[in-house]
PDB file of N, CA and C in Angstrom:
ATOM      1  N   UNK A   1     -13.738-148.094   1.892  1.00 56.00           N
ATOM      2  CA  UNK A   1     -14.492-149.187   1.319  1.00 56.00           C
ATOM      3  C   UNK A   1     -14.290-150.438   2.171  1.00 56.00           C
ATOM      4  N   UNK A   2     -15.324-150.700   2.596  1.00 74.00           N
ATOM      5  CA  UNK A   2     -15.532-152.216   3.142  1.00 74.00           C
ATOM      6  C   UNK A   2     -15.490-153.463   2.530  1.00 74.00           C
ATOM      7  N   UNK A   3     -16.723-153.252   2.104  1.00 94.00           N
ATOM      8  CA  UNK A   3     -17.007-154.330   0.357  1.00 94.00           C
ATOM      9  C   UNK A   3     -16.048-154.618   0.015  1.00 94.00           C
ATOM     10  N   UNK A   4     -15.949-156.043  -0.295  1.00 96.00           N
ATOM     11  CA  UNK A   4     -14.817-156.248  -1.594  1.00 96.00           C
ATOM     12  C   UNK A   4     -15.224-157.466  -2.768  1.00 96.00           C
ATOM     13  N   UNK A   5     -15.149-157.363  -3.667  1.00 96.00           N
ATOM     14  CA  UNK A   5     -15.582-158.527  -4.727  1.00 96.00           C
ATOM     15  C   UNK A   5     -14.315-159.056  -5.273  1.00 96.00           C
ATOM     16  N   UNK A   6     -14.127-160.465  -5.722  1.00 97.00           N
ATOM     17  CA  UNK A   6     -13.046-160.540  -6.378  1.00 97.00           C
ATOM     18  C   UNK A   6     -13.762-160.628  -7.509  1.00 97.00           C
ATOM     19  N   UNK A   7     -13.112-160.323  -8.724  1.00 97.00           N
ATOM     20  CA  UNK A   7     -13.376-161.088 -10.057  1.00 97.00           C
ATOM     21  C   UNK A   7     -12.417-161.529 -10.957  1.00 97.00           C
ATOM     22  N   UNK A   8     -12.784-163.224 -10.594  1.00 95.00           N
ATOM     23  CA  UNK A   8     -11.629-163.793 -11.385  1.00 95.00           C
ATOM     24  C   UNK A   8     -12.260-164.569 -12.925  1.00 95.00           C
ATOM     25  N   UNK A   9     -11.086-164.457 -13.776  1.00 95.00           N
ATOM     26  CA  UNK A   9     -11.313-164.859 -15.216  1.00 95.00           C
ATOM     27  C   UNK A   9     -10.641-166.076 -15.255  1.00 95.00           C
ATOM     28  N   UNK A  10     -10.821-166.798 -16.458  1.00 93.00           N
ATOM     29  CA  UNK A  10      -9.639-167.740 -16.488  1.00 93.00           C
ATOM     30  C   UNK A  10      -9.475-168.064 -17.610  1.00 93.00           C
ATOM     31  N   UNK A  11      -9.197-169.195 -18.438  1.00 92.00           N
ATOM     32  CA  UNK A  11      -8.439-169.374 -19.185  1.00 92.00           C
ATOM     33  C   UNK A  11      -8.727-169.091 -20.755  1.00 92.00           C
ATOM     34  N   UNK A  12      -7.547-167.805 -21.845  1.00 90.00           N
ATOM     35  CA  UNK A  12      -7.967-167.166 -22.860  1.00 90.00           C
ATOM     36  C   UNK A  12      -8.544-165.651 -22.885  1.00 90.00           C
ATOM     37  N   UNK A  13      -9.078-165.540 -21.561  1.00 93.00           N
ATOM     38  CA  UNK A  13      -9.627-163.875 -21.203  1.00 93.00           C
ATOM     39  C   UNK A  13      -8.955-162.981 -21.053  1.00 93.00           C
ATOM     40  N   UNK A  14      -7.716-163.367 -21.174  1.00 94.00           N
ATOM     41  CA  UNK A  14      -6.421-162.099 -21.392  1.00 94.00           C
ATOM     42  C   UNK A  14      -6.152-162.421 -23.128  1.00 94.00           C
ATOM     43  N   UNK A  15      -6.824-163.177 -23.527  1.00 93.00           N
ATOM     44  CA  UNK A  15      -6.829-162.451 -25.122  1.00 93.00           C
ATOM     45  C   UNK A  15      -8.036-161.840 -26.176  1.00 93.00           C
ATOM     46  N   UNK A  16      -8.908-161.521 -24.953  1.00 93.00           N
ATOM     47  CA  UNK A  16     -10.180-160.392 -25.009  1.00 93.00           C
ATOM     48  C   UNK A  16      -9.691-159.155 -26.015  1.00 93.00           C
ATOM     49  N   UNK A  17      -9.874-159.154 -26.764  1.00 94.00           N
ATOM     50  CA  UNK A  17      -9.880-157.639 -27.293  1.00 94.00           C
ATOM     51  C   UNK A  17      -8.332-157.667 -28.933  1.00 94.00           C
ATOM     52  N   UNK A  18      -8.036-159.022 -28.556  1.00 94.00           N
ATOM     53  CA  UNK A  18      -6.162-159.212 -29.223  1.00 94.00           C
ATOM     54  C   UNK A  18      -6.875-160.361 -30.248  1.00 94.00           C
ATOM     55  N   UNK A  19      -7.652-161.236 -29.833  1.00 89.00           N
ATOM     56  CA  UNK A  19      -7.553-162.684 -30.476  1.00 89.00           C
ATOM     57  C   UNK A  19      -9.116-162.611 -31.626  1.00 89.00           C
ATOM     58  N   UNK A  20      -9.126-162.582 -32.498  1.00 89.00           N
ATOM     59  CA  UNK A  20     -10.339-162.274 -33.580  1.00 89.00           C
ATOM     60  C   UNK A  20     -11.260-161.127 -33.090  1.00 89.00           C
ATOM     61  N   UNK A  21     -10.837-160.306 -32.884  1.00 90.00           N
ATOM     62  CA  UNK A  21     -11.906-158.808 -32.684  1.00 90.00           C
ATOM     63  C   UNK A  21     -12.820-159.060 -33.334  1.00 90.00           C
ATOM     64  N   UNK A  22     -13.323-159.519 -34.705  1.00 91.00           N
ATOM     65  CA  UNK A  22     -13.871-159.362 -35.283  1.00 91.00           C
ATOM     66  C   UNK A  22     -15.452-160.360 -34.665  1.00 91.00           C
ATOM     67  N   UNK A  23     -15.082-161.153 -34.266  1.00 87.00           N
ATOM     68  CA  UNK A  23     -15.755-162.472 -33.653  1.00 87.00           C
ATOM     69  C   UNK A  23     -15.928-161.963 -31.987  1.00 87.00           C
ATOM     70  N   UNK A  24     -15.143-161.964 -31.549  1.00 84.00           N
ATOM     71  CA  UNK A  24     -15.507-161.817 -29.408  1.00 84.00           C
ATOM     72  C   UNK A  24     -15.180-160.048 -29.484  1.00 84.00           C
ATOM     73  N   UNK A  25     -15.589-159.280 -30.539  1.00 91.00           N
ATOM     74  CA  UNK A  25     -15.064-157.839 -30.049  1.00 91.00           C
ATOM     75  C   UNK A  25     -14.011-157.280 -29.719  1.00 91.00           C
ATOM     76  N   UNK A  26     -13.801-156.006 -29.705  1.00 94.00           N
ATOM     77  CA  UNK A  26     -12.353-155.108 -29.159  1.00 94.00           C
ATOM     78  C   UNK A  26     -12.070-155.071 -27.925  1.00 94.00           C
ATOM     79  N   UNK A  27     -13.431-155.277 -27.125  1.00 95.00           N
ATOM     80  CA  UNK A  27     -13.009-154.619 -25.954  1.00 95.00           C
ATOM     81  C   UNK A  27     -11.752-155.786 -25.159  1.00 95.00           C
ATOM     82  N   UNK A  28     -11.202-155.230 -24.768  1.00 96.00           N
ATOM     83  CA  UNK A  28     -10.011-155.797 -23.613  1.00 96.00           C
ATOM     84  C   UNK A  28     -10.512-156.539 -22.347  1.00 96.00           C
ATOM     85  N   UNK A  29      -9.978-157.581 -21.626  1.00 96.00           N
ATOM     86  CA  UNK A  29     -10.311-157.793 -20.258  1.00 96.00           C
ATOM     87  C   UNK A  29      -9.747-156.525 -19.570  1.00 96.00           C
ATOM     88  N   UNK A  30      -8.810-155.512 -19.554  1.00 97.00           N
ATOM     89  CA  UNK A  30      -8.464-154.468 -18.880  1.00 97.00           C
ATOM     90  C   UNK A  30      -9.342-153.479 -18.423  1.00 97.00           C
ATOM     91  N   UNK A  31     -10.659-153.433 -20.319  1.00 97.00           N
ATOM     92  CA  UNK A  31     -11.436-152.782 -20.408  1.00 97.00           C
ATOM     93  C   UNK A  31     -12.751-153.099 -19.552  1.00 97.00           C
ATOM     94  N   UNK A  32     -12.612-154.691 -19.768  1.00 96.00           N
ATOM     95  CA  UNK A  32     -13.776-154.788 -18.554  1.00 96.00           C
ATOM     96  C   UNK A  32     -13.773-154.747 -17.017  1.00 96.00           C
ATOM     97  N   UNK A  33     -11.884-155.244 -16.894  1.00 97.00           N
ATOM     98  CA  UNK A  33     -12.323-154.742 -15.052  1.00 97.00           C
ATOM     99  C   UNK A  33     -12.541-152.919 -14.781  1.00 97.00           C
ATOM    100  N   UNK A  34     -11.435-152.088 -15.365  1.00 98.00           N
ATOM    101  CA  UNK A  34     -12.039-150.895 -15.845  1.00 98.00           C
ATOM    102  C   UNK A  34     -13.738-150.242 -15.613  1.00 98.00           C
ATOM    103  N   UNK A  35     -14.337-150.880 -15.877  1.00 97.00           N
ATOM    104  CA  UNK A  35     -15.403-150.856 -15.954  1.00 97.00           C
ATOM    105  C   UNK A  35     -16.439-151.139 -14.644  1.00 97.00           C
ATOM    106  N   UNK A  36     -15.729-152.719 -14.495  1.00 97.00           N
ATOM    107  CA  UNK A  36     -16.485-153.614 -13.238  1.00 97.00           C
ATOM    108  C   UNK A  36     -16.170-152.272 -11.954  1.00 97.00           C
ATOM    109  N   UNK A  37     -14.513-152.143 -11.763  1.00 98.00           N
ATOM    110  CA  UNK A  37     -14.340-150.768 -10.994  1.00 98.00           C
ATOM    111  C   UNK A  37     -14.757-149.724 -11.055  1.00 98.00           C
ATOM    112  N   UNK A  38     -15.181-149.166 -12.059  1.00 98.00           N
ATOM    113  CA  UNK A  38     -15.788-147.760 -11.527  1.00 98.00           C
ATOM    114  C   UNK A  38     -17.281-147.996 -11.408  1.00 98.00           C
ATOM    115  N   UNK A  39     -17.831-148.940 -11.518  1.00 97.00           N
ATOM    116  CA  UNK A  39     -18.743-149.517 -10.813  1.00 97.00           C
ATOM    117  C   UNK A  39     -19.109-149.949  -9.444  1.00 97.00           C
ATOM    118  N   UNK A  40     -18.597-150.723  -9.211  1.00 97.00           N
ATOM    119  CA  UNK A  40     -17.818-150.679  -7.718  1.00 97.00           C
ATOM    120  C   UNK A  40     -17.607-149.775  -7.211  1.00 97.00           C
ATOM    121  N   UNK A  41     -16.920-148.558  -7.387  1.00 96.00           N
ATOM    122  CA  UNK A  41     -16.525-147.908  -7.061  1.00 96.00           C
ATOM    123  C   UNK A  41     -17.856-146.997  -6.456  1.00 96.00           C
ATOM    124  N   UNK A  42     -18.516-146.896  -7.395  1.00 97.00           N
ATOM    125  CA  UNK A  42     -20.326-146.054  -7.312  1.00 97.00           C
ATOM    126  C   UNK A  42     -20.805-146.690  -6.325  1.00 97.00           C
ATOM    127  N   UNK A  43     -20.876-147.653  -6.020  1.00 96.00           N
ATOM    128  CA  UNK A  43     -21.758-148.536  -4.993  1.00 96.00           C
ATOM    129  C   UNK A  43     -20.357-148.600  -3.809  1.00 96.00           C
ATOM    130  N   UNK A  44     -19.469-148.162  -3.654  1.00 96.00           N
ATOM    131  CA  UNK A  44     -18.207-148.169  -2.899  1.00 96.00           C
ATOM    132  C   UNK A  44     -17.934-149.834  -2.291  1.00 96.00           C
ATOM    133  N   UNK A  45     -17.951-150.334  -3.567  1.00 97.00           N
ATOM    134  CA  UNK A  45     -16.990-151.896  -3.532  1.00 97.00           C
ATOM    135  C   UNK A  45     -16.000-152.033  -4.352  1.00 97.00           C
ATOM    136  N   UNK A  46     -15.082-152.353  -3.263  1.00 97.00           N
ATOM    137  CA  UNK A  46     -13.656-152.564  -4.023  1.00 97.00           C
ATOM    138  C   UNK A  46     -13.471-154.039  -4.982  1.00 97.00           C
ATOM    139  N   UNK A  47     -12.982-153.489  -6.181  1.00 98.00           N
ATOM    140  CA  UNK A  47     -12.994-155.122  -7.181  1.00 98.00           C
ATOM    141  C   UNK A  47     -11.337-155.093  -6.856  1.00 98.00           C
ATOM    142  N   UNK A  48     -11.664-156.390  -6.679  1.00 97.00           N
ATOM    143  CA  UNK A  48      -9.707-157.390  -7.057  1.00 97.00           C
ATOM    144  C   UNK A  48     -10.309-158.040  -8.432  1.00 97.00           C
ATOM    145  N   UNK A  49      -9.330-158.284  -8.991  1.00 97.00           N
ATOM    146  CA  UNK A  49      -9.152-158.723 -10.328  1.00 97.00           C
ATOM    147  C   UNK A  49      -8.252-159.868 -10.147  1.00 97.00           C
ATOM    148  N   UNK A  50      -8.664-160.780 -11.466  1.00 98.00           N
ATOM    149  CA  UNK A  50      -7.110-161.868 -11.139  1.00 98.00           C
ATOM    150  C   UNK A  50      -7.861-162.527 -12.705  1.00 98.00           C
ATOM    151  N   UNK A  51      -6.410-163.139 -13.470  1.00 97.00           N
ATOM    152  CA  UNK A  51      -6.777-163.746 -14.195  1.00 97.00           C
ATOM    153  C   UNK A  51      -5.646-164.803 -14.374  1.00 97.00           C
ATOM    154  N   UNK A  52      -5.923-166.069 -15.040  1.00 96.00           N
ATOM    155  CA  UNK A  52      -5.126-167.296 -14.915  1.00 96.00           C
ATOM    156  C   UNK A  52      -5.432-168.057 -15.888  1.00 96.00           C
ATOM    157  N   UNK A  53      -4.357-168.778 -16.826  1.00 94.00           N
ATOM    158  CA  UNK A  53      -4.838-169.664 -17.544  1.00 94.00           C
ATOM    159  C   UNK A  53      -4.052-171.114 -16.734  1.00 94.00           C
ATOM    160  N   UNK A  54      -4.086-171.001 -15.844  1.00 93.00           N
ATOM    161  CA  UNK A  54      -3.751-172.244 -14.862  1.00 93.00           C
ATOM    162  C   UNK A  54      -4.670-172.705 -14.352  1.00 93.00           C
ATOM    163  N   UNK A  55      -5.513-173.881 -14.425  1.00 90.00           N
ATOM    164  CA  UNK A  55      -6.158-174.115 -13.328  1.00 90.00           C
ATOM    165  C   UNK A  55      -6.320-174.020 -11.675  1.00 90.00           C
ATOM    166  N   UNK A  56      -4.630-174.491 -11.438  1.00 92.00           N
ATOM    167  CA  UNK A  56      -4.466-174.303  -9.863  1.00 92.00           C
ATOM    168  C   UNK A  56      -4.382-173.150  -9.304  1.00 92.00           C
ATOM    169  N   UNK A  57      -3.876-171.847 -10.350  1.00 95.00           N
ATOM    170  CA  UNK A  57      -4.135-170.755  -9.811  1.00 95.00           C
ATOM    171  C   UNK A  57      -5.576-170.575  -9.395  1.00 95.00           C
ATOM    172  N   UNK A  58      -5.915-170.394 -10.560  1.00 93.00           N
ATOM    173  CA  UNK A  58      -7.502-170.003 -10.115  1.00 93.00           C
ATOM    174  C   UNK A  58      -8.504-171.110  -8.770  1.00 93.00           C
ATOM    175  N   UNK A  59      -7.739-172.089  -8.580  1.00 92.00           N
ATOM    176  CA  UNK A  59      -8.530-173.034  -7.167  1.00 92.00           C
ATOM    177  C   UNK A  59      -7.852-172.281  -5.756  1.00 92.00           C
ATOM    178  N   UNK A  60      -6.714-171.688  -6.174  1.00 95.00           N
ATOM    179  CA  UNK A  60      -5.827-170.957  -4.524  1.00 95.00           C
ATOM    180  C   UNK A  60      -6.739-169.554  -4.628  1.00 95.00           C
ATOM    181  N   UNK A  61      -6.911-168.815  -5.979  1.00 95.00           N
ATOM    182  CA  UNK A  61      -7.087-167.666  -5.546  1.00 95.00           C
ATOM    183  C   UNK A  61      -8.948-168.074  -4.869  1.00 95.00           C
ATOM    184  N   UNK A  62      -9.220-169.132  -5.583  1.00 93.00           N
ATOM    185  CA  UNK A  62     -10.825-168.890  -4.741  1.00 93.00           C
ATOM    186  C   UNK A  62     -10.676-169.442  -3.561  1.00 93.00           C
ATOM    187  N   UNK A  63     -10.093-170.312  -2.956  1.00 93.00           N
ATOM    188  CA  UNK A  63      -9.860-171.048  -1.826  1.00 93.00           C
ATOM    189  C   UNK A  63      -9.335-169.622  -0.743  1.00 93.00           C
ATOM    190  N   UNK A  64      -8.458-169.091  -1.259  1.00 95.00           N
ATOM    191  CA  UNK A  64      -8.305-167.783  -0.660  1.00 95.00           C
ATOM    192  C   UNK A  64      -8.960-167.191  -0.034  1.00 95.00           C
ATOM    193  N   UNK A  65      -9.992-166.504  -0.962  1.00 94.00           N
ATOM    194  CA  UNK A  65     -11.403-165.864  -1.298  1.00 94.00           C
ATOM    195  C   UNK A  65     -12.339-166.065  -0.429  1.00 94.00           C
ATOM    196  N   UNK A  66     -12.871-167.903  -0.363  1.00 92.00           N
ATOM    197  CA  UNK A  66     -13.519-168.464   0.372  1.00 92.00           C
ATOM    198  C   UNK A  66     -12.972-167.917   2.185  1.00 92.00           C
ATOM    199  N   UNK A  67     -11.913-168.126   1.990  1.00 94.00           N
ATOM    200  CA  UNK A  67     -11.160-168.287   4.104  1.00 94.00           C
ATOM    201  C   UNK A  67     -10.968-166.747   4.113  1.00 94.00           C
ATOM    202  N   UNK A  68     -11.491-165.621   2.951  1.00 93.00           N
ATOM    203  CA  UNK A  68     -11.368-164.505   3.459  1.00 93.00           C
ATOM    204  C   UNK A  68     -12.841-163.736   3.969  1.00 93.00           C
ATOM    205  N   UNK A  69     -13.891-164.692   2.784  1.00 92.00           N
ATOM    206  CA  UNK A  69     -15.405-164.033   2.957  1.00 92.00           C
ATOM    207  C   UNK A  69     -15.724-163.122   1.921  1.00 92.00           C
ATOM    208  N   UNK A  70     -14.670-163.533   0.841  1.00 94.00           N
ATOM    209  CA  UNK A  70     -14.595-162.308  -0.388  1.00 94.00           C
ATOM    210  C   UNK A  70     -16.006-163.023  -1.358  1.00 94.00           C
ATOM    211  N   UNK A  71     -16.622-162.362  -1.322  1.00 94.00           N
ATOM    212  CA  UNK A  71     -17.288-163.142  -2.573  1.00 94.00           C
ATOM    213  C   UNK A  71     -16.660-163.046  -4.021  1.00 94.00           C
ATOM    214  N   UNK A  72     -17.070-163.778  -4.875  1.00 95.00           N
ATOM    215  CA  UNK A  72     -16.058-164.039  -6.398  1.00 95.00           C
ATOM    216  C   UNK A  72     -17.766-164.250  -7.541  1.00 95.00           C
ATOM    217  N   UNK A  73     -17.381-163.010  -8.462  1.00 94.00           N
ATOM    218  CA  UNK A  73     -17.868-163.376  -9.509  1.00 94.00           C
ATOM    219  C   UNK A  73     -16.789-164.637 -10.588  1.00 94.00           C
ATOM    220  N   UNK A  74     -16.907-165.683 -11.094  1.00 93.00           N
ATOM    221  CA  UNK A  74     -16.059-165.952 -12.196  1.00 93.00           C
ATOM    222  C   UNK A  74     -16.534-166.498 -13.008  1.00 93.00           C
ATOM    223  N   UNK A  75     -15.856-165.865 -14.100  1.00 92.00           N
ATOM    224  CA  UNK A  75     -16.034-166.394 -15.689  1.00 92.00           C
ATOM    225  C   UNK A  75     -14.970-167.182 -16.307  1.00 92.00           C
ATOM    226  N   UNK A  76     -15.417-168.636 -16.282  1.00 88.00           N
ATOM    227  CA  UNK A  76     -14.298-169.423 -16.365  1.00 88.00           C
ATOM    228  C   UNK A  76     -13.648-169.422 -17.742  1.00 88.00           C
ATOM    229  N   UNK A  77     -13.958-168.673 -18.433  1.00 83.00           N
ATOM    230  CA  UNK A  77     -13.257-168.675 -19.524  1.00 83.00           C
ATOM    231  C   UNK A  77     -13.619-170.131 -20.625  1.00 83.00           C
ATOM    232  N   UNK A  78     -12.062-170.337 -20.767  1.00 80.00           N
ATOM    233  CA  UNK A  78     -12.485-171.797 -21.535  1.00 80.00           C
ATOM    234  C   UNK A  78     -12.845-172.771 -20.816  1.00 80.00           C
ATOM    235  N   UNK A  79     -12.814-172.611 -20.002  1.00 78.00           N
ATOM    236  CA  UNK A  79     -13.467-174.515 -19.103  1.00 78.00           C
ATOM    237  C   UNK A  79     -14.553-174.287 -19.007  1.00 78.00           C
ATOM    238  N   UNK A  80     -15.753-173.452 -19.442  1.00 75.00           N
ATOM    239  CA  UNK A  80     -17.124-173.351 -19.754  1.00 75.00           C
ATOM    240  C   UNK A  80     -17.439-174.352 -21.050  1.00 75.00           C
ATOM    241  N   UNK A  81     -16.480-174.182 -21.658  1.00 67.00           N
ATOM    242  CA  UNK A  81     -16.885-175.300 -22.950  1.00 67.00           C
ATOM    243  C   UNK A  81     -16.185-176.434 -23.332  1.00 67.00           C
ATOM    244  N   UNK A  82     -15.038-176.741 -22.021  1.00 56.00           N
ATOM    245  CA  UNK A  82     -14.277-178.041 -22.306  1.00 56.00           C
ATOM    246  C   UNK A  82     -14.674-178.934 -21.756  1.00 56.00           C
ATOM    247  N   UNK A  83     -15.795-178.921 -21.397  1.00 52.00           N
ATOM    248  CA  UNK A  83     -16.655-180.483 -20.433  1.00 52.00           C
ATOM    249  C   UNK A  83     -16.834-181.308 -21.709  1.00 52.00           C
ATOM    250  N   UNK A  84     -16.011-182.793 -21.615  1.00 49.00           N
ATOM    251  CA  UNK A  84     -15.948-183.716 -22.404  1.00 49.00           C
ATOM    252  C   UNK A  84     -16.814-185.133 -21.985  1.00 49.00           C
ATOM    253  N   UNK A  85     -17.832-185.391 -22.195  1.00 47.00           N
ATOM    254  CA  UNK A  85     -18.404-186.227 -21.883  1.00 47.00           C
ATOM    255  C   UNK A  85     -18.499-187.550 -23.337  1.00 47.00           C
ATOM    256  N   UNK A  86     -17.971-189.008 -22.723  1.00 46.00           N
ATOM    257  CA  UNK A  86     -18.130-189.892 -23.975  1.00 46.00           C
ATOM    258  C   UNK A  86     -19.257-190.784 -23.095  1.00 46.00           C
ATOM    259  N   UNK A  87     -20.042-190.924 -24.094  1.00 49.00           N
ATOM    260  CA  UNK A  87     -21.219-192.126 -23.992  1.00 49.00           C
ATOM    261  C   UNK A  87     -20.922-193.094 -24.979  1.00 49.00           C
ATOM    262  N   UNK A  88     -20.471-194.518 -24.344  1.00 48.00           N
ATOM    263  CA  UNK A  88     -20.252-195.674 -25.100  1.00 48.00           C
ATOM    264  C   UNK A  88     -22.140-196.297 -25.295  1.00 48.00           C
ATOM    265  N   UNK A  89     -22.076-196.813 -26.120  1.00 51.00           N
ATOM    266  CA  UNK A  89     -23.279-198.055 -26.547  1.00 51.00           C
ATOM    267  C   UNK A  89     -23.065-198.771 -25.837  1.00 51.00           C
ATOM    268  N   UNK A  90     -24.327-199.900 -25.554  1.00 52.00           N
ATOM    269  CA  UNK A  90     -23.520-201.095 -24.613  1.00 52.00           C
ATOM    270  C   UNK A  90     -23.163-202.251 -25.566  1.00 52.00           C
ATOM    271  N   UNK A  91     -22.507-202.605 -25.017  1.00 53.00           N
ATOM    272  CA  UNK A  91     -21.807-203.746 -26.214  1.00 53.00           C
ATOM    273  C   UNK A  91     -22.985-204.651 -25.535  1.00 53.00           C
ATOM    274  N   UNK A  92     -22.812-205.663 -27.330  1.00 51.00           N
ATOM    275  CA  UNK A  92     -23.499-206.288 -27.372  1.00 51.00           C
ATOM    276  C   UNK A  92     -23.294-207.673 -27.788  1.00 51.00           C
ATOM    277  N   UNK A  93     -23.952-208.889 -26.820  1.00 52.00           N
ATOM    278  CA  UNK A  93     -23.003-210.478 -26.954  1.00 52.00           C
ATOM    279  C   UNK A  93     -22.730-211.085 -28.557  1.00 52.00           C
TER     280      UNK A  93
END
């Protein structure tokens, strides 16, 4: 295998399958690289996996990635929905 993909997760996606099943499902992140690989595997691309609830991890492993030519699927996990934006009014004299 030539190909290689990384796919990195990040923060909470190692409690895929543990943290309200009932709400985000059973399946596991194990279950999904599992998956992503024997996929890969059919099309003969090798998956790396990585998961982090660190931010800085996850900026080395893509910075990595980048200076290797790996391409990266990622699913950022929770920082998909922690963008905090405040809009003040303008004060007024």
């Amino acid at each position: 295998m030539n190909a290689k993909i990384l796919i990195l997760n990040g923060p909470n996606l190692n409690m895929l399958g543990k943290r309200e099943p009932s709400v985000y499902g059973a399946q596991t992140l194990n279950d999904v690289i599992s998956a992503c690989t024997a996929l890969g595997n059919a099309f003969g691309i090798e998956i790396e996996s990585y998961q982090s609830n660190h931010e800085g991890d996850l900026v080395t492993r893509i910075q990595e990635a980048g200076q290797a030519g790996t391409p990266i699927i990622f699913n950022p996990g929770a920082y998909s929905h922690l963008s905090l934006i405040h809009i003040s009014e303008p004060t007024r004299p």
